Every structure is written in C-alpha cells, then in structure tokens.
Amino acid sequence: MRRDFTEPAGRRSDLVIGREAPFGAAREQLDRGGSVLLHGPAGIGKSTVLRTLVTEYARTARTVLRCSATESESHLPFLALADLLGPVLDEVSGALPAAQRTALESALTGRGESTLQRDGLALRLAVLSALRALAAEGPVLVVADDLQWLDPASTELLGFAARRLGDTPVRLLCAVRTDGQEYDRHLRASPPDTRAVRLDPLTRAQVSALLDQRGFPGLPRSTVRDIHRTSGGNPLFALELGRALADSPTPPRPGEPLPVPTSLRALVLSRLEMLSGEARRTLLVASAGARPTPALLHAAGRVNAEAETAQAAELGLLATDPEGPAVRFAHPLISAALYAEAPAPERRAAHAALSTAASDPIERARHLALATTGTDPEVAARLAEAAALARDRGAPSVAASLGLLAARHTPSDSAPGPDGRRLQAAEDAITAGEVDLARDVAREVLTRATAPGERVRAWMVVIEAAGQAIGDVDAVFPQALADAGDDPRLLALVHYQLAWRGLVVQGDFAQGREEAAHAARLAARAGDRSTELLALAFQAQAETLMGHPDAPVTIERARQEPQDPRVACHHNGAGSSRFRWLVMSDRLAEARTTVTALLREVRRRGMAESEVHYLRFLSETELHAGHCGRALELARESLTLARDAGIGEGAGAMQAALAEAAGGDVERALALAREAVRRAEEDGDAVYLSRALAALGHGHLVAGNAGAAVDALRRVRELEAGAGITDPARGRWQGDLAEALVRTGQPAEAQEVIEVTRAHALRLGRGSVLAVLDRAEARLRAVRGEHRSAVGRLVSARDRLAEFGFGLEEARAAFALAELRADRPGPVSYDEAARLFRRCRALPWLRQVEAAVAARTAAAEPAAVRLAAAPDCLAGLASMERQVASLVMEGATNREIAARLFVSVKTVEATLTRVYRKLGIRSRVDIVRLAAGRKT
C-alpha cells in the first residue's frame, strides 16, 4: 500500500486503553527506525495496538506490506509471503536478477511449484532484494499479525531477509500469541535489534474504562471488579463478559457467578469433554471454593482429587503451583465458565459439601447460603455472624456480600428484618469503597421501608455514596429531615450531612461549622457517641481552616474518651483533624507519625476511602518535607486506588499534580491539575475547586508560565475569601501568587498579597508561610533595586525553612538567591540550589537550575560562538519548528513565543514535542545547551 494508505483509526485513546506504556515503548522503537514484536496471550489486545501503530506510521512509510495469518491456513506454503509481496510484485520484479525473479514469481503465483528445498537460495535472496528495492524508493513498514500462524516457508524467508537488512529503511511490526514469556523463537523472523514488547493484563480501572467506552457504561463497580477478576484483565474476555451482562435480563445476585457467554465457554472449556464425569464434578467443587486445596476437596467428598486434578492439569485446565498445594485454574475464566456451565442442582450440591468441609466460618456460612433456597432464619443468622466477623477482620466488601445473602434468607417478620440487614450491608459497602452497590441497595430499601430509622439510614447511605458530588442529592435533605421528625438521633445524622453540604456545595465554612456544632449537640442528647465524634471532628477541621481560635480546643473535645475506634481512624474523624492542624502548624514530624498510624489502622480495617485520603495526606507531608520522590510514589498510589474505587478522584488528581510538579513531569502535573479542576466544577465542590486551582497555578509557575499562574491563583484568592478561609497554611498558594505577579510586572498587587497574608500568618503563628512570603518579597525588592535587602531576606528565609524542615521550599529559596546574584556582575554559583534540589529529588526544579546555568554560560560567550551550532542542528526541522527552537534558544517562554509567532500556546507545546523527537533531546534545557554549543 502506498503512502496514501488510509484506515479508520477510531479514537486512539479508545484503541489503546491501558496500553500507554507498551504503546509508548513501541512508538519509541519505531521512531528510531527499529522493529517491534508485540507479544502476549490471546485476547490481550495485540492486534488492536498493532492496528493503531500501523495507522500512525503508515503515513510516514512509502510502502506498507501486510499479512495476517490464521491457524487453518498455516499449512499453505508461501501464503504469508504472497500477502506481503504479491501487491508489489510488478514493481520489484524488474529490479531482481532473472533467477531470483523466476523463483519469487513461482512461489507467489503457485506456477512452477517452487519449494525451499529446490529454490532456497534464490528465494531467500529474492525476498531480500525485493525489500531493498522498495526501500530504495522510501521507507518500508512490514506488518505481520498472528506471527505464530505464519507458514514455515514464509517465516524462514522473512527471517533470512530481516537478519540482513542492516541500515536499510525497513521496519517490521509484528504480533505473536504467547502464553508466557516464550517469544524468543519468533524473533528469528525479525531484525536483530527488534524490541519485544509484552502486553500485560489490564487493571480494574482500565477494564472499567474499556467497558465504558465500548458501550457498557454505568456498570456497578462491584460488577466491574467481578468482570476484572473473572477475565484476568484480558480485554477481549472482559468485553464478552460485559456483553453477556448487558444481554442478561436480570443481573446476578450476590454470590452468584457472572453470566459467561457461549463464545467464551467454548473457548476455555473445549478440553473439558476429555475429562471423566467424576473429574468434572471435582473441578466444579474447586470452582465453587474460595481457596481450593486437595485437602479441602477430600473433605468435600472428592476421594480421587489428586488424580483428577492431575488429569485436568495435563489438559491445561489447571496450573501447577510450585509454592503450595492450592488447586489453581489456568485462567479465572475457566473456573467461571465451568461453574456457569453446571446445572443449578449440581452447584448447590457442591456448596453443600463445602459448607461442612471448609475450615473458615465465613466460607462455611457463604456455602451454606448458596446451597439453600428460600428463607431460613438459622441460615440468615449464621450469615449475619459471618458478616460481623468479616467486618472485624477488615474485609468490609466480604461483609457486604454476606449481609446481602443474609437479607435474602431473612423472613420478612424477623428482627432484625431483611431491610435492616440490607442497610448494614450498604454501610459495609460504603466502607469498602463500593459506593454504587451501596446506593443501589439503599434506594431499593427506600421503595418499601416505612420505619423512620431505616429510611433515614438509607438516606444517609445515598448521601455518602454521592461523595464530593453532594450537590447532586440536594433533594434528599428535605425528605430525610421529614423522616427524622423530632428524633434527636436521626436529626443528628441529617445535620451532620448538612454541615458537609454547607461546606462543599456553598463553600461556606462558617455555616458548615454551625451545622456540625448543632449535630454534635443533638447526638450528645441522643447518646450517639459516634455521630457526636464525627460532628466534633468536622467542626474542628472547619475551625482550623478558618483560622478560628477555638480549633485546638475542639480538636481535644473530639479526642476525648469514650472513643469509637472506627470513627477515631476515619478520614473525617478526630485523627484526621489533628493531622491537618499539625501540618498547618509546621509540626511535620508529628504529622507524619500521626498519619502513618492512621493509614496502618484503616488498612487493617479495610476502609478503602480512608486509605485513599491518608495516602494523599502522607504524600502532602513528604512533599512539604522535601521528599519529592516518596511523595510522588504515594500520590500515584492514592490516585490509582481512587480511580479503582471511584472515590476521591479529584482530590487524588490534585495531590498527584503537586507531586508531579515537584518530583515528576510538569506537563503531567498540569494535565492532572486540569482534571482536578474539571472534576471539582462538575461536582459543584467548592472546597476542592480552590485546592485544584492552586495546584494548577503552581504547575504553571513551575512550567515557566507566570501569566497562567496568576490567572489560576487569583481565582483561588476569590474563592477562599468568599468561603471565609483565612489561614494561609491551608493551601500555601500565596507565595506562588506573589512571585508570579512579580514576574508578570505587577509589583503593587504582589505587595498587597504579601501584606494581607503576612497579617494572618503572624496572627496564627505560621512560621513557614512567613518565610515563603519573605522569599517572594525578596524578588519584589530586587525588582525595585533593593538588592542588598533582598539578599538578606532570602538568606533568612532559606535558613528558617531549613529549620522548619520544609526542604523543597528551602531549595527554592537557595535557587532564588542564586538567580538574584546572577543579575549582578561577577561569578555566580548554582551549586547549593542544585544540591538541595537533588537531595529532594525535585527533578523539574533541577532542570530549571540546569537551564539557568546553561543560559548564563551561553550569555557569557560571544553571540557568533553561541549560535554557531544552531543552523546545523535545526536544518532538519520544518519552518515552524525552526522558529520555535530558535526562540527557545534566545530564552523565550512558550507564551512569549506564541505571541511573537501569532499562534496558541498549545501549538507551541506541540511543536516543541516534535522538535524534541527530531533532535533526540528531552527538554528546553537541551535546546539551550545546543545554542551554547554543549553536548545534550
């Protein structure tokens, strides 16, 4: 196919969901002119990635040769070769010697019955010559899908040519099915420098995104979890399971398997017919068990378990486990399909056997429930006990599942009734982070419940499930208040949630504080200590952020005995409030100890949402301390968990943005900050909107776009003023705003920001904030020509920040000091700033230091020498790329370049990305080094 090759590409983000890393590795290799071998098991997405890469790179290749083999055709000699070279035979035949041309035409057309034994050398040389002839006219891309099914003759010929192409502009892009890492033998059909890229299973969040974008949106996260587990992260299997769910008239109930479509059953159970009936029953018992072992199978009555599982392993249905005696299926889908294939009476018989054989009481209760039909108070009671045990073990998701099974077996006239048990299960689901399951259960209860207590509990679950989007359930509050009547215990629950509404929806900290105080009083009157503690913790946190003088007293009230252990470690409990107060009071060591203990406890209890928040809190603490690498790891972990559970994603993106700006990639930081802003705006979340905008402003400042930083941080200032937030240690954005204002030539506003913030910081004793303000004011004084005063203030700020333990801010002060001295004649050293940033692993800041050093070095050289190498290195660039690179060499920012060339900043960013790729460099620093004639 010629250069005008076209193929419907779809949206690439759809096609490579979860494949950013392998896609990037393959693209990097192809950009270098190398070849790629994609490998992985069936259905893992190799063909999808291959098609996407072909669509992208076919436009840069003059010729694209393609073949896609099938198992049924693999016995036909030269078939793949005919697919590859048949369309171009007329073009290349004239460039081949007569013997090679005859052999190749005979092989491709079937005339003359050419064979490798008779025409081996001529055929091999003909394929090599044909590829070289095509490459002489322009780059060639050879694409081979399902390499494992290529006929042996074509494989041999392609491999011969590939090993001898050398620097010829021919790239091979191939995909091969492998069950493990055994792909080496397939490399013989590829050039020696081919990069093997493995496609691994998708994560749960990636499976969720895949299902959403392929027509199965809105599935409950618990269902997505089951799909991910059953599919093993295989995208083809996941989509087939999603399709089966969509086609099923009723979703599976708790404890029931996913519907496995016939297509997948046939795919994974084709070897099942070779087993005896007894062996199949043994495997059915194994598929019903949570952790089957030979001993468990024996206890369940399968007397020949070892022989029968060995037979299944020989057929590839079971995998051997060298680390233990567990009976493990070769793929989770085999277990699911086997279970789904079995008749219902056989399933119940398997569960009945396991209900007495299992050693764990939780497992025994689950199997008893699945073996029982109809209501049974004894079974329901055992399930409720098992749910309580799972809750105590820190497995709230298991507790929720058991609770729903208990409700199913609970007679309607029992106490507690089925709806009471459903609500307990919903509350467990909230703890486990399965908010959609909890919401669905609560809404189901509300359709029939009449008791005020049950209705208010259900409303509370609906509100909790809304998370930060609490404004979406505004209509719930009047109904909940009506159901609560004059019961102080129920009213306390509603007013506690009204406190959150006032804070999140209206951004009014004072109103939130008053509602929380009212809820605490109501709960105390009703004797509901748990709700009282939560309300006091909320009141304490609001007072802390407002800079209210009563905050320390309220924190101590929330920490008084008696305590509810679950509330004490909850992310909205007193421990969290105290952590926030410690961070804002510059007591970082105590804050780290506090949040680490809280994180340990919520992990033990399986409190998913609290774990997400505490990972974020710990990241924030490490970032203040200047441990940027550790902060980045924690922020990424928190965001991954948040995306997986669908909770706290905006807050996670906000913290990840700050961590990326400090220790990772600035462009990634800006993307995450924009995501955080978008989520906060969509949710109507006034609290996190200001935090997200602060992260966006900080990212712009690190990226060198002071104007955009000013725009974002001015919005933060307006939002926090409207919310009544006066403590500058809440977001610590004021120093960034003042610095950005100085850089954009607005010193008067910068001075006003510094003075107003300093007054609040002095009142509250925020020492680190005062030091950061002094750093910003030093830049302001330098602009006014007060150089000596500016240096003195910077030295003082640096030393105080070091004393407080704010390592990154200390390094920024040292950098500002070096920049200030660089404005004066004489030698300048950036060594201390580089050392401090290196100690913090603050890579974006370290790059800024390198750029400053390079720029100063370049400025010290004559202009003719400085740009001597520039024309040569820019010769291969397009006109716009040369202009942008030249302006970067002069030290212009992206915004300045955009203004001078009359294009958008996005266009400049995209152009720079192409420049980096073409020049083989990574950053603006390398362009400055090129201008200075230095090695990149």
XYZ file of N, CA and C in Angstrom, residues 49-258:
630
model
N -3.405 -2.860 19.324
C -2.234 -1.971 19.397
C -1.519 -1.942 18.056
N -1.403 -3.113 17.431
C -0.723 -3.168 16.131
C -1.443 -2.303 15.100
N -2.777 -2.418 15.026
C -3.523 -1.609 14.050
C -3.351 -0.120 14.315
N -3.332 0.250 15.595
C -3.175 1.669 15.923
C -1.805 2.181 15.510
N -0.778 1.380 15.750
C 0.575 1.777 15.344
C 0.680 1.856 13.824
N 0.058 0.910 13.138
C 0.094 0.935 11.680
C -0.563 2.205 11.148
N -1.713 2.559 11.726
C -2.412 3.768 11.291
C -1.533 4.997 11.454
N -0.774 5.034 12.542
C 0.071 6.198 12.800
C 1.292 6.226 11.892
N 1.930 5.064 11.684
C 3.217 5.057 10.981
C 3.084 4.796 9.487
N 1.896 4.354 9.028
C 1.723 4.165 7.590
C 1.848 5.479 6.834
N 1.559 6.580 7.501
C 1.620 7.888 6.826
C 3.067 8.326 6.567
N 4.011 7.776 7.311
C 5.415 8.156 7.121
C 6.164 7.138 6.268
N 5.528 6.027 5.943
C 6.167 5.000 5.120
C 5.654 5.094 3.685
N 6.551 4.937 2.730
C 6.102 4.936 1.327
C 5.333 3.661 1.020
N 5.781 2.557 1.598
C 5.164 1.260 1.310
C 4.847 0.537 2.599
N 3.646 -0.003 2.698
C 3.237 -0.822 3.832
C 2.891 -2.206 3.309
N 3.593 -3.217 3.796
C 3.340 -4.610 3.418
C 2.681 -5.305 4.602
N 1.559 -5.984 4.355
C 0.806 -6.543 5.480
C 0.437 -7.991 5.235
N 0.414 -8.766 6.321
C -0.156 -10.111 6.278
C -0.742 -10.416 7.649
N -1.773 -11.235 7.642
C -2.407 -11.659 8.893
C -2.794 -13.117 8.712
N -2.049 -13.994 9.369
C -2.229 -15.423 9.166
C -3.325 -15.978 10.061
N -3.822 -17.163 9.702
C -4.788 -17.888 10.523
C -4.292 -19.319 10.699
N -4.764 -19.974 11.748
C -4.314 -21.339 12.025
C -4.705 -22.290 10.899
N -5.900 -22.093 10.349
C -6.382 -23.026 9.317
C -5.586 -22.929 8.025
N -4.863 -21.808 7.817
C -4.117 -21.618 6.571
C -2.611 -21.780 6.753
N -2.176 -22.104 7.959
C -0.741 -22.114 8.248
C 0.003 -23.227 7.513
N -0.723 -24.194 6.934
C -0.051 -25.295 6.232
C 0.220 -24.954 4.766
N -0.290 -23.818 4.303
C -0.133 -23.458 2.894
C 1.188 -22.719 2.696
N 2.149 -23.288 1.955
C 3.466 -22.651 1.817
C 3.384 -21.336 1.037
N 4.166 -20.364 1.499
C 4.334 -19.058 0.848
C 3.079 -18.189 0.877
N 2.045 -18.572 1.672
C 0.823 -17.771 1.676
C 1.081 -16.385 2.268
N 1.780 -16.327 3.421
C 2.074 -15.027 4.033
C 2.963 -14.191 3.120
N 3.926 -14.854 2.449
C 4.795 -14.133 1.525
C 3.985 -13.541 0.373
N 2.986 -14.272 -0.084
C 2.123 -13.755 -1.148
C 1.330 -12.543 -0.670
N 0.853 -12.602 0.577
C 0.141 -11.441 1.120
C 1.051 -10.221 1.177
N 2.320 -10.437 1.537
C 3.245 -9.318 1.712
C 3.714 -8.745 0.368
N 4.199 -9.606 -0.515
C 4.866 -9.127 -1.725
C 4.014 -9.219 -2.982
N 2.904 -9.957 -2.899
C 2.050 -10.068 -4.086
C 1.611 -8.736 -4.660
N 1.140 -7.789 -3.818
C 0.681 -6.498 -4.363
C 1.778 -5.656 -5.011
N 3.060 -5.943 -4.718
C 4.145 -5.109 -5.257
C 5.050 -5.904 -6.183
N 4.602 -7.104 -6.580
C 5.464 -7.956 -7.400
C 5.843 -7.274 -8.706
N 4.871 -6.655 -9.380
C 5.169 -5.999 -10.665
C 6.192 -4.884 -10.494
N 6.146 -4.192 -9.350
C 7.053 -3.059 -9.124
C 8.488 -3.518 -8.903
N 8.672 -4.633 -8.196
C 10.030 -5.038 -7.811
C 10.640 -6.044 -8.772
N 9.829 -6.712 -9.578
C 10.381 -7.806 -10.386
C 11.465 -7.322 -11.332
N 11.309 -6.103 -11.848
C 12.313 -5.585 -12.765
C 13.656 -5.335 -12.114
N 13.682 -5.196 -10.800
C 14.935 -4.920 -10.099
C 15.640 -6.197 -9.654
N 15.042 -7.371 -9.942
C 15.609 -8.636 -9.478
C 16.362 -9.344 -10.606
N 17.453 -10.017 -10.270
C 18.095 -10.886 -11.267
C 17.118 -11.949 -11.742
N 17.358 -12.478 -12.914
C 16.401 -13.390 -13.554
C 16.089 -14.596 -12.684
N 17.103 -15.200 -12.086
C 16.870 -16.412 -11.284
C 16.017 -16.104 -10.064
N 16.309 -14.970 -9.420
C 15.524 -14.575 -8.243
C 14.089 -14.244 -8.643
N 13.931 -13.533 -9.769
C 12.592 -13.157 -10.219
C 11.753 -14.395 -10.527
N 12.359 -15.360 -11.178
C 11.636 -16.585 -11.536
C 11.205 -17.338 -10.285
N 12.135 -17.448 -9.334
C 11.822 -18.186 -8.102
C 10.711 -17.479 -7.320
N 10.801 -16.144 -7.234
C 9.802 -15.407 -6.457
C 8.432 -15.469 -7.139
N 8.380 -15.271 -8.449
C 7.099 -15.335 -9.154
C 6.475 -16.711 -9.029
N 7.301 -17.731 -9.080
C 6.798 -19.101 -8.952
C 6.209 -19.336 -7.576
N 6.898 -18.809 -6.531
C 6.408 -19.003 -5.160
C 5.119 -18.234 -4.919
N 5.025 -17.022 -5.437
C 3.863 -16.174 -5.148
C 2.642 -16.548 -5.973
N 2.858 -17.067 -7.185
C 1.717 -17.359 -8.053
C 1.319 -18.818 -8.039
N 2.187 -19.681 -7.510
C 1.881 -21.106 -7.494
C 2.226 -21.810 -8.782
N 2.714 -21.082 -9.772
C 3.123 -21.707 -11.032
C 4.558 -22.180 -10.910
N 4.809 -23.365 -11.287
C 6.171 -23.892 -11.243
C 6.478 -24.664 -9.981
N 5.556 -24.666 -9.005
C 5.728 -25.457 -7.775
C 7.098 -25.226 -7.135
N 7.390 -23.967 -6.850
C 8.645 -23.620 -6.194
C 8.651 -24.154 -4.775
N 9.809 -24.622 -4.300
C 9.962 -25.103 -2.921
C 11.250 -24.554 -2.349
N 11.297 -24.534 -1.004
C 12.523 -24.066 -0.345
C 13.682 -25.006 -0.612
N 13.364 -26.327 -0.736
C 14.443 -27.272 -0.964
C 15.094 -27.058 -2.339
N 14.267 -26.748 -3.347
C 14.810 -26.616 -4.701
C 15.318 -25.217 -4.996
N 14.562 -24.175 -4.549
C 14.893 -22.785 -4.896
C 15.282 -21.974 -3.664
N 15.805 -22.640 -2.644
C 16.032 -21.983 -1.363
C 16.846 -20.716 -1.441
N 18.043 -20.764 -2.009
C 18.905 -19.583 -2.026
C 18.319 -18.486 -2.899
N 17.800 -18.846 -4.054
C 17.228 -17.841 -4.948
C 16.031 -17.151 -4.302
N 15.199 -17.925 -3.634
C 14.037 -17.332 -2.967
C 14.458 -16.412 -1.836
N 15.402 -16.865 -1.039
C 15.860 -16.040 0.090
C 16.416 -14.708 -0.408
N 17.268 -14.786 -1.434
C 17.856 -13.559 -1.970
C 16.804 -12.693 -2.667
N 15.797 -13.321 -3.241
C 14.751 -12.555 -3.921
C 13.958 -11.720 -2.927
N 13.618 -12.309 -1.782
C 12.872 -11.546 -0.771
C 13.719 -10.392 -0.260
N 14.995 -10.651 0.000
C 15.886 -9.583 0.480
C 16.018 -8.486 -0.576
N 16.202 -8.871 -1.825
C 16.354 -7.882 -2.898
C 15.071 -7.081 -3.094
N 13.918 -7.766 -2.975
C 12.640 -7.057 -3.147
C 12.458 -5.985 -2.077
N 12.796 -6.302 -0.839
C 12.670 -5.323 0.236
C 13.642 -4.161 0.026
N 14.840 -4.465 -0.397
C 15.813 -3.399 -0.640
C 15.365 -2.501 -1.792
N 14.774 -3.112 -2.821
C 14.300 -2.307 -3.961
C 13.177 -1.365 -3.535
N 12.273 -1.860 -2.715
C 11.196 -0.999 -2.217
C 11.748 0.111 -1.327
N 12.723 -0.241 -0.467
C 13.285 0.732 0.461
C 14.077 1.813 -0.264
N 14.586 1.492 -1.461
C 15.335 2.500 -2.220
C 14.435 3.657 -2.633
N 13.115 3.416 -2.707
C 12.159 4.458 -3.081
C 11.572 5.174 -1.874
N 11.794 4.651 -0.681
C 11.248 5.269 0.531
C 11.070 4.236 1.628
N 10.821 4.677 2.869
C 10.706 3.755 3.993
C 9.634 2.686 3.780
N 9.916 1.497 4.299
C 9.009 0.352 4.172
C 8.616 -0.119 5.564
N 7.330 -0.374 5.768
C 6.826 -0.939 7.015
C 6.209 -2.297 6.713
N 6.768 -3.353 7.323
C 6.259 -4.712 7.159
C 5.448 -5.068 8.399
N 4.182 -5.412 8.203
C 3.266 -5.675 9.319
C 2.805 -7.129 9.246
N 3.029 -7.871 10.331
C 2.610 -9.277 10.378
C 1.894 -9.542 11.691
N 0.600 -9.816 11.590
C -0.178 -10.149 12.782
C -0.257 -11.671 12.922
N -0.437 -12.141 14.182
C -0.507 -13.583 14.461
C 0.669 -14.316 13.825
N 1.855 -13.871 14.197
C 3.079 -14.431 13.629
C 3.171 -15.942 13.858
N 2.520 -16.422 14.929
C 2.607 -17.858 15.232
C 1.948 -18.721 14.162
N 1.051 -18.139 13.345
C 0.358 -18.911 12.310
C 0.984 -18.727 10.928
N 2.061 -17.973 10.811
C 2.718 -17.864 9.508
C 3.190 -19.235 9.054
N 3.025 -19.502 7.785
C 3.508 -20.795 7.284
C 5.022 -20.849 7.418
N 5.587 -22.018 7.690
C 7.032 -22.128 7.952
C 7.898 -21.572 6.830
N 7.475 -21.751 5.591
C 8.294 -21.262 4.482
C 8.392 -19.736 4.503
N 7.247 -19.064 4.694
C 7.265 -17.595 4.750
C 8.065 -17.104 5.945
N 7.921 -17.798 7.078
C 8.673 -17.412 8.278
C 10.168 -17.486 8.022
N 10.601 -18.551 7.388
C 12.028 -18.728 7.103
C 12.544 -17.641 6.164
N 11.793 -17.341 5.111
C 12.230 -16.332 4.149
C 12.250 -14.938 4.763
N 11.227 -14.616 5.536
C 11.176 -13.300 6.167
C 12.309 -13.141 7.169
N 12.588 -14.191 7.922
C 13.679 -14.127 8.890
C 15.028 -13.962 8.217
N 15.249 -14.669 7.115
C 16.508 -14.538 6.375
C 16.735 -13.098 5.954
N 15.701 -12.487 5.371
C 15.836 -11.102 4.919
C 16.012 -10.147 6.090
N 15.235 -10.353 7.163
C 15.278 -9.435 8.298
C 16.659 -9.384 8.928
N 17.348 -10.523 8.970
C 18.673 -10.554 9.606
C 19.739 -9.872 8.754
N 19.415 -9.529 7.523
C 20.424 -8.976 6.610
C 20.078 -7.585 6.089
N 19.051 -6.991 6.625
C 18.636 -5.676 6.134
C 19.588 -4.569 6.552
N 20.232 -4.715 7.704
C 21.170 -3.701 8.171
C 20.519 -2.351 8.327
N 21.104 -1.323 7.685
C 20.580 0.045 7.798
C 19.498 0.353 6.770
N 19.086 -0.621 6.006
C 18.014 -0.394 5.028
C 16.755 0.082 5.757
N 16.091 1.128 5.269
C 14.912 1.676 5.982
C 13.675 0.770 5.878
N 13.791 -0.404 6.454
C 12.680 -1.354 6.526
C 12.428 -1.666 7.995
N 11.210 -1.383 8.464
C 10.838 -1.689 9.847
C 9.815 -2.811 9.847
N 9.959 -3.717 10.811
C 8.993 -4.797 10.971
C 8.162 -4.545 12.220
N 6.865 -4.666 12.087
C 5.941 -4.530 13.216
C 5.100 -5.804 13.247
N 5.372 -6.656 14.230
C 4.751 -7.971 14.269
C 4.069 -8.199 15.612
N 3.102 -9.111 15.617
C 2.412 -9.515 16.840
C 2.344 -11.029 16.875
N 2.582 -11.602 18.056
C 2.589 -13.051 18.191
C 1.913 -13.442 19.496
N 1.168 -14.530 19.460
C 0.487 -15.023 20.658
C 1.445 -15.892 21.463
N 1.602 -15.550 22.735
C 2.421 -16.352 23.649
C 1.680 -16.485 24.960
N 1.777 -17.647 25.577
C 1.132 -17.854 26.872
C 1.996 -17.379 28.022
N 3.291 -17.350 27.836
C 4.194 -16.885 28.890
C 5.183 -15.901 28.295
N 6.457 -16.104 28.598
C 7.499 -15.230 28.056
C 8.199 -15.884 26.862
N 7.653 -17.004 26.326
C 8.334 -17.758 25.287
C 8.112 -17.119 23.924
N 8.788 -16.032 23.682
C 8.648 -15.345 22.399
C 9.960 -15.351 21.623
N 11.024 -15.881 22.239
C 12.343 -15.796 21.618
C 12.381 -16.438 20.239
N 11.718 -17.591 20.077
C 11.806 -18.289 18.796
C 11.149 -17.494 17.674
N 10.244 -16.602 18.024
C 9.593 -15.798 16.992
C 10.459 -14.627 16.545
N 11.493 -14.324 17.287
C 12.361 -13.212 16.905
C 13.196 -13.530 15.667
N 13.237 -14.816 15.279
C 14.037 -15.155 14.097
C 13.464 -14.556 12.814
N 12.193 -14.169 12.846
C 11.581 -13.523 11.681
C 11.677 -12.010 11.766
N 12.522 -11.498 12.669
C 12.651 -10.056 12.869
C 14.116 -9.653 12.828
N 14.402 -8.374 12.576
C 15.794 -7.909 12.588
C 16.436 -8.110 13.961
N 17.773 -8.127 14.029
C 18.465 -8.424 15.297
C 18.151 -7.444 16.424
N 17.884 -6.174 16.091
C 17.661 -5.173 17.143
C 16.179 -5.008 17.480
N 15.352 -5.994 17.116
C 13.911 -5.887 17.374
C 13.639 -5.798 18.873
N 12.724 -4.916 19.237
C 12.334 -4.774 20.643
C 11.063 -5.580 20.899
N 11.147 -6.510 21.845
C 9.978 -7.301 22.224
C 9.186 -6.539 23.279
N 7.903 -6.303 23.019
C 7.041 -5.536 23.916
C 5.879 -6.435 24.350
N 5.819 -6.727 25.641
C 4.761 -7.606 26.149
C 3.550 -6.779 26.570
N 2.363 -7.294 26.245
C 1.113 -6.675 26.697
C 0.594 -7.472 27.886
N 0.515 -6.821 29.018
C 0.087 -7.463 30.258
C -1.409 -7.244 30.481
N -2.010 -7.957 31.440
C -3.440 -7.766 31.729
C -3.740 -6.331 32.158
N -4.966 -5.900 31.900
C -5.417 -4.575 32.305
C -5.720 -4.551 33.794
N -5.603 -3.376 34.393
C -6.022 -3.191 35.774
C -7.542 -3.062 35.829
N -8.070 -3.055 37.049
C -9.523 -2.923 37.180
C -10.000 -1.579 36.615
N -9.272 -0.502 36.905
C -9.679 0.813 36.387
C -9.645 0.830 34.860
N -8.661 0.163 34.272
C -8.574 0.129 32.812
C -9.705 -0.707 32.207
N -10.061 -1.817 32.871
C -11.197 -2.610 32.408
C -12.473 -1.776 32.474
N -12.621 -1.000 33.541
C -13.786 -0.135 33.681
C -13.849 0.876 32.538
N -12.707 1.504 32.226
C -12.668 2.477 31.129
C -12.977 1.808 29.792
N -12.468 0.606 29.595
C -12.717 -0.128 28.358
C -14.208 -0.427 28.198
N -14.835 -0.901 29.262
C -16.260 -1.210 29.211
C -17.081 0.054 28.953
N -16.707 1.162 29.612
C -17.427 2.422 29.410
C -17.385 2.859 27.948
N -16.211 2.759 27.352
C -16.025 3.302 26.013
C -16.421 2.333 24.913
N -16.708 1.110 25.258
C -17.146 0.148 24.251
C -18.623 -0.204 24.391
N -19.396 0.679 25.039
C -20.838 0.519 25.023
C -21.452 -0.133 26.230
N -20.690 -0.293 27.330
C -21.244 -0.890 28.550
C -20.980 0.034 29.739
N -21.454 1.282 29.678
C -21.160 2.241 30.755
C -22.061 2.020 31.961
N -21.661 2.596 33.077
C -22.511 2.628 34.256
C -22.636 1.320 34.996
N -21.762 0.345 34.724
C -21.820 -0.901 35.483
C -21.387 -0.640 36.921
N -22.042 -1.252 37.909
C -21.591 -1.084 39.298
C -20.131 -1.509 39.453
N -19.427 -0.816 40.313
C -18.007 -1.126 40.477
C -17.797 -2.536 41.015
N -18.735 -3.022 41.815
C -18.615 -4.398 42.281
C -18.705 -5.366 41.104
N -19.551 -5.039 40.116
C -19.654 -5.876 38.917
C -18.381 -5.781 38.086
N -17.846 -4.553 37.947
C -16.585 -4.381 37.220
C -15.475 -5.164 37.913
N -15.489 -5.153 39.236
C -14.493 -5.930 39.978
C -14.608 -7.415 39.624
N -15.840 -7.931 39.560
C -16.039 -9.338 39.218
C -15.613 -9.618 37.777
N -15.920 -8.685 36.871
C -15.503 -8.857 35.473
C -13.981 -8.881 35.380
N -13.336 -7.978 36.103
C -11.875 -7.928 36.066
C -11.285 -9.220 36.615
N -11.821 -9.687 37.723
C -11.299 -10.913 38.327
C -11.534 -12.115 37.409
N -12.735 -12.215 36.848
C -13.068 -13.361 36.011
C -12.297 -13.345 34.697
N -12.133 -12.172 34.123
C -11.420 -12.066 32.842
C -9.917 -12.129 33.006
N -9.434 -11.957 34.239
C -7.994 -11.912 34.449
C -7.350 -10.697 33.812
N -8.154 -9.640 33.568
C -7.615 -8.433 32.946
C -7.480 -8.533 31.441
N -7.997 -9.610 30.846
C -7.936 -9.776 29.396
C -9.041 -8.934 28.762
N -8.705 -7.980 27.894
C -9.736 -7.069 27.369
C -10.806 -7.769 26.542
N -10.428 -8.775 25.731
C -11.423 -9.491 24.944
C -12.412 -10.211 25.853
N -11.885 -10.907 26.854
C -12.758 -11.624 27.784
C -13.652 -10.645 28.555
N -13.070 -9.515 28.971
C -13.847 -8.531 29.734
C -15.015 -7.994 28.898
N -14.755 -7.693 27.635
C -15.818 -7.174 26.776
C -16.907 -8.224 26.542
N -16.509 -9.470 26.382
C -17.503 -10.527 26.191
C -18.351 -10.704 27.446
N -17.733 -10.629 28.621
C -18.494 -10.727 29.869
C -19.436 -9.534 30.019
N -18.948 -8.339 29.657
C -19.812 -7.156 29.705
C -20.992 -7.292 28.761
N -20.759 -7.858 27.577
C -21.847 -8.054 26.617
C -22.865 -9.055 27.152
N -22.365 -10.117 27.809
C -23.280 -11.111 28.379
C -24.131 -10.502 29.486
N -23.532 -9.624 30.297
C -24.294 -8.942 31.353
C -25.366 -8.042 30.750
N -24.994 -7.320 29.679
C -25.954 -6.415 29.043
C -27.132 -7.186 28.445
N -26.853 -8.397 27.956
C -27.909 -9.206 27.347
C -28.733 -9.972 28.368
N -28.231 -10.057 29.611
C -28.934 -10.841 30.629
C -30.125 -10.044 31.161
N -31.310 -10.651 31.250
C -32.489 -9.900 31.728
C -32.400 -9.506 33.190
N -31.691 -10.288 34.005
C -31.541 -9.956 35.433
C -30.072 -10.083 35.815
N -29.519 -9.105 36.532
C -28.118 -9.203 36.950
C -27.947 -10.299 37.993
N -26.756 -10.874 38.096
C -26.539 -11.917 39.099
C -26.660 -11.355 40.515
N -27.201 -12.129 41.414
C -27.321 -11.728 42.814
C -26.008 -11.997 43.540
N -25.816 -11.419 44.737
C -24.578 -11.656 45.486
C -24.317 -13.146 45.645
N -23.068 -13.529 45.381
C -22.685 -14.926 45.495
C -22.868 -15.707 44.217
N -23.649 -15.180 43.272
C -23.869 -15.870 42.018
C -22.785 -15.485 41.006
N -22.461 -16.404 40.086
C -21.399 -16.112 39.115
C -21.884 -15.157 38.037
N -20.940 -14.574 37.326
C -21.281 -13.767 36.160
C -21.771 -14.683 35.049
